[in-house]
Tab-separated table of C-alpha atoms in Angstrom:
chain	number	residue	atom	x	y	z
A	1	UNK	CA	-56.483	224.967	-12.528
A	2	UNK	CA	-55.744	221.100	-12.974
A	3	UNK	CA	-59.228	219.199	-12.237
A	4	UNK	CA	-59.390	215.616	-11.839
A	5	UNK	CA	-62.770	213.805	-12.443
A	6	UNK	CA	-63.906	210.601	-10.815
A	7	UNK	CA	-67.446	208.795	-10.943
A	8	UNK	CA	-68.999	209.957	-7.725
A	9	UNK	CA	-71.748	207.455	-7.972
A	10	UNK	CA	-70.791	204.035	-6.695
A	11	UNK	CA	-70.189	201.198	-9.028
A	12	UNK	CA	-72.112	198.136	-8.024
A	13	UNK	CA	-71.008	194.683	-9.805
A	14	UNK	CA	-71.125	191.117	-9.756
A	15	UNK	CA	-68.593	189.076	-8.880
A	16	UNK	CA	-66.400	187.996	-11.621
A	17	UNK	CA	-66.929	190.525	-13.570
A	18	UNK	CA	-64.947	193.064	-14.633
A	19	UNK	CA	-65.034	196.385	-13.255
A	20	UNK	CA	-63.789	199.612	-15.049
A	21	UNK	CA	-63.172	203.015	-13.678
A	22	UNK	CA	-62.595	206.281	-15.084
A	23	UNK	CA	-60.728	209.191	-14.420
A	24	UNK	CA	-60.490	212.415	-16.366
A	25	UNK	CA	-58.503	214.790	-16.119
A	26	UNK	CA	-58.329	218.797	-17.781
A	27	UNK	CA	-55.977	221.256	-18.185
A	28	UNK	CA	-52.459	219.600	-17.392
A	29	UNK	CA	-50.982	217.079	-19.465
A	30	UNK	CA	-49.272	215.203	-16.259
A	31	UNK	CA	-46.325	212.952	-16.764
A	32	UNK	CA	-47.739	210.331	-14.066
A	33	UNK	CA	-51.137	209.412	-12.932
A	34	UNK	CA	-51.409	206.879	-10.017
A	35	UNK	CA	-54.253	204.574	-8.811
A	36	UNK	CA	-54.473	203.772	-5.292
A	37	UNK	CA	-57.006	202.048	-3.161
A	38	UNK	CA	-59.046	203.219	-0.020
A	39	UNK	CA	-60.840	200.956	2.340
A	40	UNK	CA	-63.048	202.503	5.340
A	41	UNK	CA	-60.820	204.445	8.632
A	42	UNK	CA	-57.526	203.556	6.108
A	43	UNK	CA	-55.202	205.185	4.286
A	44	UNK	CA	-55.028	205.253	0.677
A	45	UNK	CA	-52.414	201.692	-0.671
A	46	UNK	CA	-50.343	202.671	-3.616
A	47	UNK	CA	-51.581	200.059	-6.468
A	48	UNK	CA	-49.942	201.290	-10.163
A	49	UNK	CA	-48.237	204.031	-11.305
A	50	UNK	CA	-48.500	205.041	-15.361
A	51	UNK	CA	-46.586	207.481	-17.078
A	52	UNK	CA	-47.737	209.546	-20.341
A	53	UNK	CA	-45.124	207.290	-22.787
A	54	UNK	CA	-46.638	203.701	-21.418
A	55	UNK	CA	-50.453	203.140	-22.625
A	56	UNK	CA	-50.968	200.230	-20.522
A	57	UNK	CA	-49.808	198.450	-17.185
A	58	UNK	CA	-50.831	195.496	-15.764
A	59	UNK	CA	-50.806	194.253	-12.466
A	60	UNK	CA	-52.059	190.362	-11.233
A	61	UNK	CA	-55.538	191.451	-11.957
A	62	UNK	CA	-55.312	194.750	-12.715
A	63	UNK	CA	-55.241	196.909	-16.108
A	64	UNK	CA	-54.693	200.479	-16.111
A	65	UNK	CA	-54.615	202.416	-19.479
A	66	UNK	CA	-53.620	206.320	-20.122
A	67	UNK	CA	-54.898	208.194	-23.071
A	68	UNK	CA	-52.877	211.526	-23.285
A	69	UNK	CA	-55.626	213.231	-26.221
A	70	UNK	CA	-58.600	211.944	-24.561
A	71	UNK	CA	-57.017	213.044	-20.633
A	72	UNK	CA	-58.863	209.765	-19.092
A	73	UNK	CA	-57.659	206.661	-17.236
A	74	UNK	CA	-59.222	203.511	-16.980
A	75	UNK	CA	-58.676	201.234	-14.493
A	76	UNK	CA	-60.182	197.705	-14.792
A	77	UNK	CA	-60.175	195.097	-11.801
A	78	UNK	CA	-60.931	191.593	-13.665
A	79	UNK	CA	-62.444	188.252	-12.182
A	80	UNK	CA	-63.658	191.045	-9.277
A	81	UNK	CA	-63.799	189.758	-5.894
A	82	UNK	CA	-66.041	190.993	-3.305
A	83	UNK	CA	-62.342	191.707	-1.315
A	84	UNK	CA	-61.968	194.431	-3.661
A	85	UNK	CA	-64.457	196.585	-2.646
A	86	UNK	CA	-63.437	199.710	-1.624
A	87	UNK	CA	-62.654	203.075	-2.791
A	88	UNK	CA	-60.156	203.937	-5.683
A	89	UNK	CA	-58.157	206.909	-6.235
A	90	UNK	CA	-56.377	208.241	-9.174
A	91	UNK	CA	-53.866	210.797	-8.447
A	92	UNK	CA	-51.496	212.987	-11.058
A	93	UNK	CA	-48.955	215.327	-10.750
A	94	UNK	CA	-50.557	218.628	-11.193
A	95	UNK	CA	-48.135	221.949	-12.294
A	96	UNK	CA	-46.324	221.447	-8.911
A	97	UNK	CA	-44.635	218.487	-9.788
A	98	UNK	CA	-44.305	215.014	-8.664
A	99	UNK	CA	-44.000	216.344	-5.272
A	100	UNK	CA	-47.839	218.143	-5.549
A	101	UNK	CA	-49.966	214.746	-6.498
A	102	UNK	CA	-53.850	215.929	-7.244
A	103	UNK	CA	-56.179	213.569	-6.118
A	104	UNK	CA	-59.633	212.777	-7.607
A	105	UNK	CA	-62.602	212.511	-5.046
A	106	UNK	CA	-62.950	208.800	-5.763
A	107	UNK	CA	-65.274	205.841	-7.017
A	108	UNK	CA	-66.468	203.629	-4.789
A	109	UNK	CA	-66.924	200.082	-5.631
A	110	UNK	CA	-68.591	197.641	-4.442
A	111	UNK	CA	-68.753	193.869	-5.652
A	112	UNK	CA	-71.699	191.307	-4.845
A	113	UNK	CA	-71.122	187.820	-4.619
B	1	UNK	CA	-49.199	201.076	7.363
B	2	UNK	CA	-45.111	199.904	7.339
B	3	UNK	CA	-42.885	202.485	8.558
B	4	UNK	CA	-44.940	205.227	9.193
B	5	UNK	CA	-47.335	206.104	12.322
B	6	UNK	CA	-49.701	209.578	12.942
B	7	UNK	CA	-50.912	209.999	16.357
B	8	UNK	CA	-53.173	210.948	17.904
B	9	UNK	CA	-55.515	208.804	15.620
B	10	UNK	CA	-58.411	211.103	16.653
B	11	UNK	CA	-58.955	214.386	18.425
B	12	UNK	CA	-61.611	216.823	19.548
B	13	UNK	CA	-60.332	220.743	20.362
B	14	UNK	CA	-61.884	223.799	20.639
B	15	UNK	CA	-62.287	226.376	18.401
B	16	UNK	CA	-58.989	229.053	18.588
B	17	UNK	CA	-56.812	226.355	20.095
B	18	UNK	CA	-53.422	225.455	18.995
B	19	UNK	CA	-53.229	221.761	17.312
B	20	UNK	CA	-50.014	219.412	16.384
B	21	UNK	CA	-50.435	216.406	14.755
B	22	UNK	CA	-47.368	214.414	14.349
B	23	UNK	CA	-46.304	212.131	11.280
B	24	UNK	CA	-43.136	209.249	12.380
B	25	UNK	CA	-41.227	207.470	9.368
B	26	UNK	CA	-38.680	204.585	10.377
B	27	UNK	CA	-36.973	204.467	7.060
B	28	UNK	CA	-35.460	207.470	6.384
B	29	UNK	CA	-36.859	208.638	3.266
B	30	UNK	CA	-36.130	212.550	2.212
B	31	UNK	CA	-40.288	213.446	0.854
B	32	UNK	CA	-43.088	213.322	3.570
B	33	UNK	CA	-46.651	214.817	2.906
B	34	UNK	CA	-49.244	216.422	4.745
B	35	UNK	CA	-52.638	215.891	3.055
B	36	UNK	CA	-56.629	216.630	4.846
B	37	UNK	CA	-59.163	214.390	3.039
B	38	UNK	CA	-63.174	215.785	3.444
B	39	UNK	CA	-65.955	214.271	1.577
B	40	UNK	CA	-66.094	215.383	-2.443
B	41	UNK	CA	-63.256	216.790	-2.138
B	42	UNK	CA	-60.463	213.779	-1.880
B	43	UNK	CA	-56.972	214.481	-0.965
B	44	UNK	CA	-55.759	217.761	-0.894
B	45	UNK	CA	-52.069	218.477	-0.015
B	46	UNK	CA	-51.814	221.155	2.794
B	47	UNK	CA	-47.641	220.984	3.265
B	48	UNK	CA	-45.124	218.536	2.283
B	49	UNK	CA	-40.919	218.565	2.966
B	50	UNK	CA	-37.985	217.599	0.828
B	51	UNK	CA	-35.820	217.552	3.791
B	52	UNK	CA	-35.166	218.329	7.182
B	53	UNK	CA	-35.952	221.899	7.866
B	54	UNK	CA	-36.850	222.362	4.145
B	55	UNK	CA	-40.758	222.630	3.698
B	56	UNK	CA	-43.154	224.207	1.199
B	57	UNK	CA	-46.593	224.908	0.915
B	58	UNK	CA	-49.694	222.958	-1.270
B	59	UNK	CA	-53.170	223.892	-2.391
B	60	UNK	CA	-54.705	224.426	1.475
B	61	UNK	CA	-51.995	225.657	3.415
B	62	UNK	CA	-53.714	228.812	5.200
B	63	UNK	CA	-53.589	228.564	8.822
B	64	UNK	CA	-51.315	225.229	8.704
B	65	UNK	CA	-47.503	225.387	9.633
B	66	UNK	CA	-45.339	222.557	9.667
B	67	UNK	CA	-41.770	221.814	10.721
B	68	UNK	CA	-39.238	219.510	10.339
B	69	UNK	CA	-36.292	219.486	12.612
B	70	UNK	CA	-35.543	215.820	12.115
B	71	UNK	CA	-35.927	213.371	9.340
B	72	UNK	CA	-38.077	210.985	10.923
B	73	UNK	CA	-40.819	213.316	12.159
B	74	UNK	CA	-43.061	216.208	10.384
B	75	UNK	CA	-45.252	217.649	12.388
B	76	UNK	CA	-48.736	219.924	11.379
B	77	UNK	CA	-49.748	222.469	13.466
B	78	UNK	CA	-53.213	223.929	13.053
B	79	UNK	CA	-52.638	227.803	14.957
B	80	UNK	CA	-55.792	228.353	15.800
B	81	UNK	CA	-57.782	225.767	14.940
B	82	UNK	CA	-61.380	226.509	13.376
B	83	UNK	CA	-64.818	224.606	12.516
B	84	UNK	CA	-63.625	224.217	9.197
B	85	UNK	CA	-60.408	222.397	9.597
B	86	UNK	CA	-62.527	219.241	11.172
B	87	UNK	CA	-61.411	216.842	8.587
B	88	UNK	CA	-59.335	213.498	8.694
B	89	UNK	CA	-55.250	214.712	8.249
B	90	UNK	CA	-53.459	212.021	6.256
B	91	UNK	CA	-49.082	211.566	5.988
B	92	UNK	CA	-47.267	210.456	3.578
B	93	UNK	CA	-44.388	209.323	2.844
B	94	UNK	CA	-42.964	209.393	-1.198
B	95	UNK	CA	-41.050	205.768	-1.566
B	96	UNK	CA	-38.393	205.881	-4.162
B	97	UNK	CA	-40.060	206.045	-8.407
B	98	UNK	CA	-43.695	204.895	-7.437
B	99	UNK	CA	-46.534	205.753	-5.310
B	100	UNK	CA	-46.840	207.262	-1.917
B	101	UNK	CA	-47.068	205.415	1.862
B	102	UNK	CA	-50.315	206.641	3.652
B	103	UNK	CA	-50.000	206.838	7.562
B	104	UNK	CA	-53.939	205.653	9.450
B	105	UNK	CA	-54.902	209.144	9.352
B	106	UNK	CA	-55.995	211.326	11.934
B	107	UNK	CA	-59.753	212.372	12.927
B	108	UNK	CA	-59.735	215.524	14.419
B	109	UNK	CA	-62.591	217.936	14.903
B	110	UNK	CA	-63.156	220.956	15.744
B	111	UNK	CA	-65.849	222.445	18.291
């Protein structure tokens, strides 16, 4: 079955910094993988969306990057903020479809000022 | 959470009770999502619907039903609810080519 792997341990950084998160992935090769953020009693926020043809986005401060033969993500906040700590998701369409999004467990992060 | 609203928020039953939680979208959209989120396990979809009265299942659908008799609401109903369906419930909503719209979630646990 599709597994998605996130860091369980939380990522502690400095502010400024740039902080980079992984997700792997085995045994699909999904057409989308999504990133989305979690703060405490919230709902996940939608933040990018990648699809297997694109090897980079970019968003304001955000990179995210999609290696089909290695099945990772990397998402990289730079000039981190201690407003962006919370949890992130990545998410991909498993066999199901778009309609069947797998989520990874998460990696928490957590910037110091 | 724009244009989409779970209630209760949070809930304590008993165990063998029946349970609806309800999901309410202002905006129309065809694709809303039923997902229960417990710790190392993230998000894992239990129904979702394509339309009204048009519904199928995902990964962790035993003892879940849902309906949809109108495109604003989907509802989850647990039948009998058990210790092990304590979890916070999550909708979505699917918003044209990009990412899903979470709703607050809902605590509910089960005693």
């Amino acid at each position: 079955s599709q597994k998605i792997e996130q860091n369980s341990e939380a990522l502690n950084i400095q502010e400024g910094k740039t902080a980079t998160l992984t997700c792997n992935y085995t045994n699909y090769s999904p057409a989308y993988l999504q990133w989305y953020r979690q703060d405490p009693g919230r709902g996940p926020v939608f933040l990018l969306l990648i699809r297997e043809n694109e090897k980079e986005k970019r968003k304001e401060r955000l990179k995210v990057t999609f290696d089909t033969t290695l099945k990772q993500s990397l998402f990289h906040i730079t000039a981190s903020q201690p407003a962006d700590s919370a949890t992130y998701l990545c998410a991909l369409d498993g066999s199901g479809g778009y309609n069947k999004l797998i989520f990874g467990a998460g990696t928490r992060l957590a910037v110091h000022p | 959470d724009a244009g989409i609203t779970q209630s209760p928020r949070h809930k304590v039953t008993e165990t063998g009770t029946p349970v609806t939680l309800r999901c309410h979208q202002t905006e129309n959209h065809r694709y809303m999502y039923w997902y229960r989120q417990d710790p190392g396990h993230g998000l894992r979809l239990i129904h979702y619907s394509y339309g009204v009265k048009d519904t199928d299942k995902g990964e962790v659908s035993d003892g879940y039903s849902v309906s949809r008799s109108k495109t604003e609401d989907f509802l989850l109903t647990l039948e009998s609810a058990t210790s092990s369906q304590t979890s916070v419930y999550f909708c979505a909503i699917r918003v044209g080519e990009d990412g899903y719209t979470f709703g607050s979630g809902t605590r509910l646990t089960v005693v």
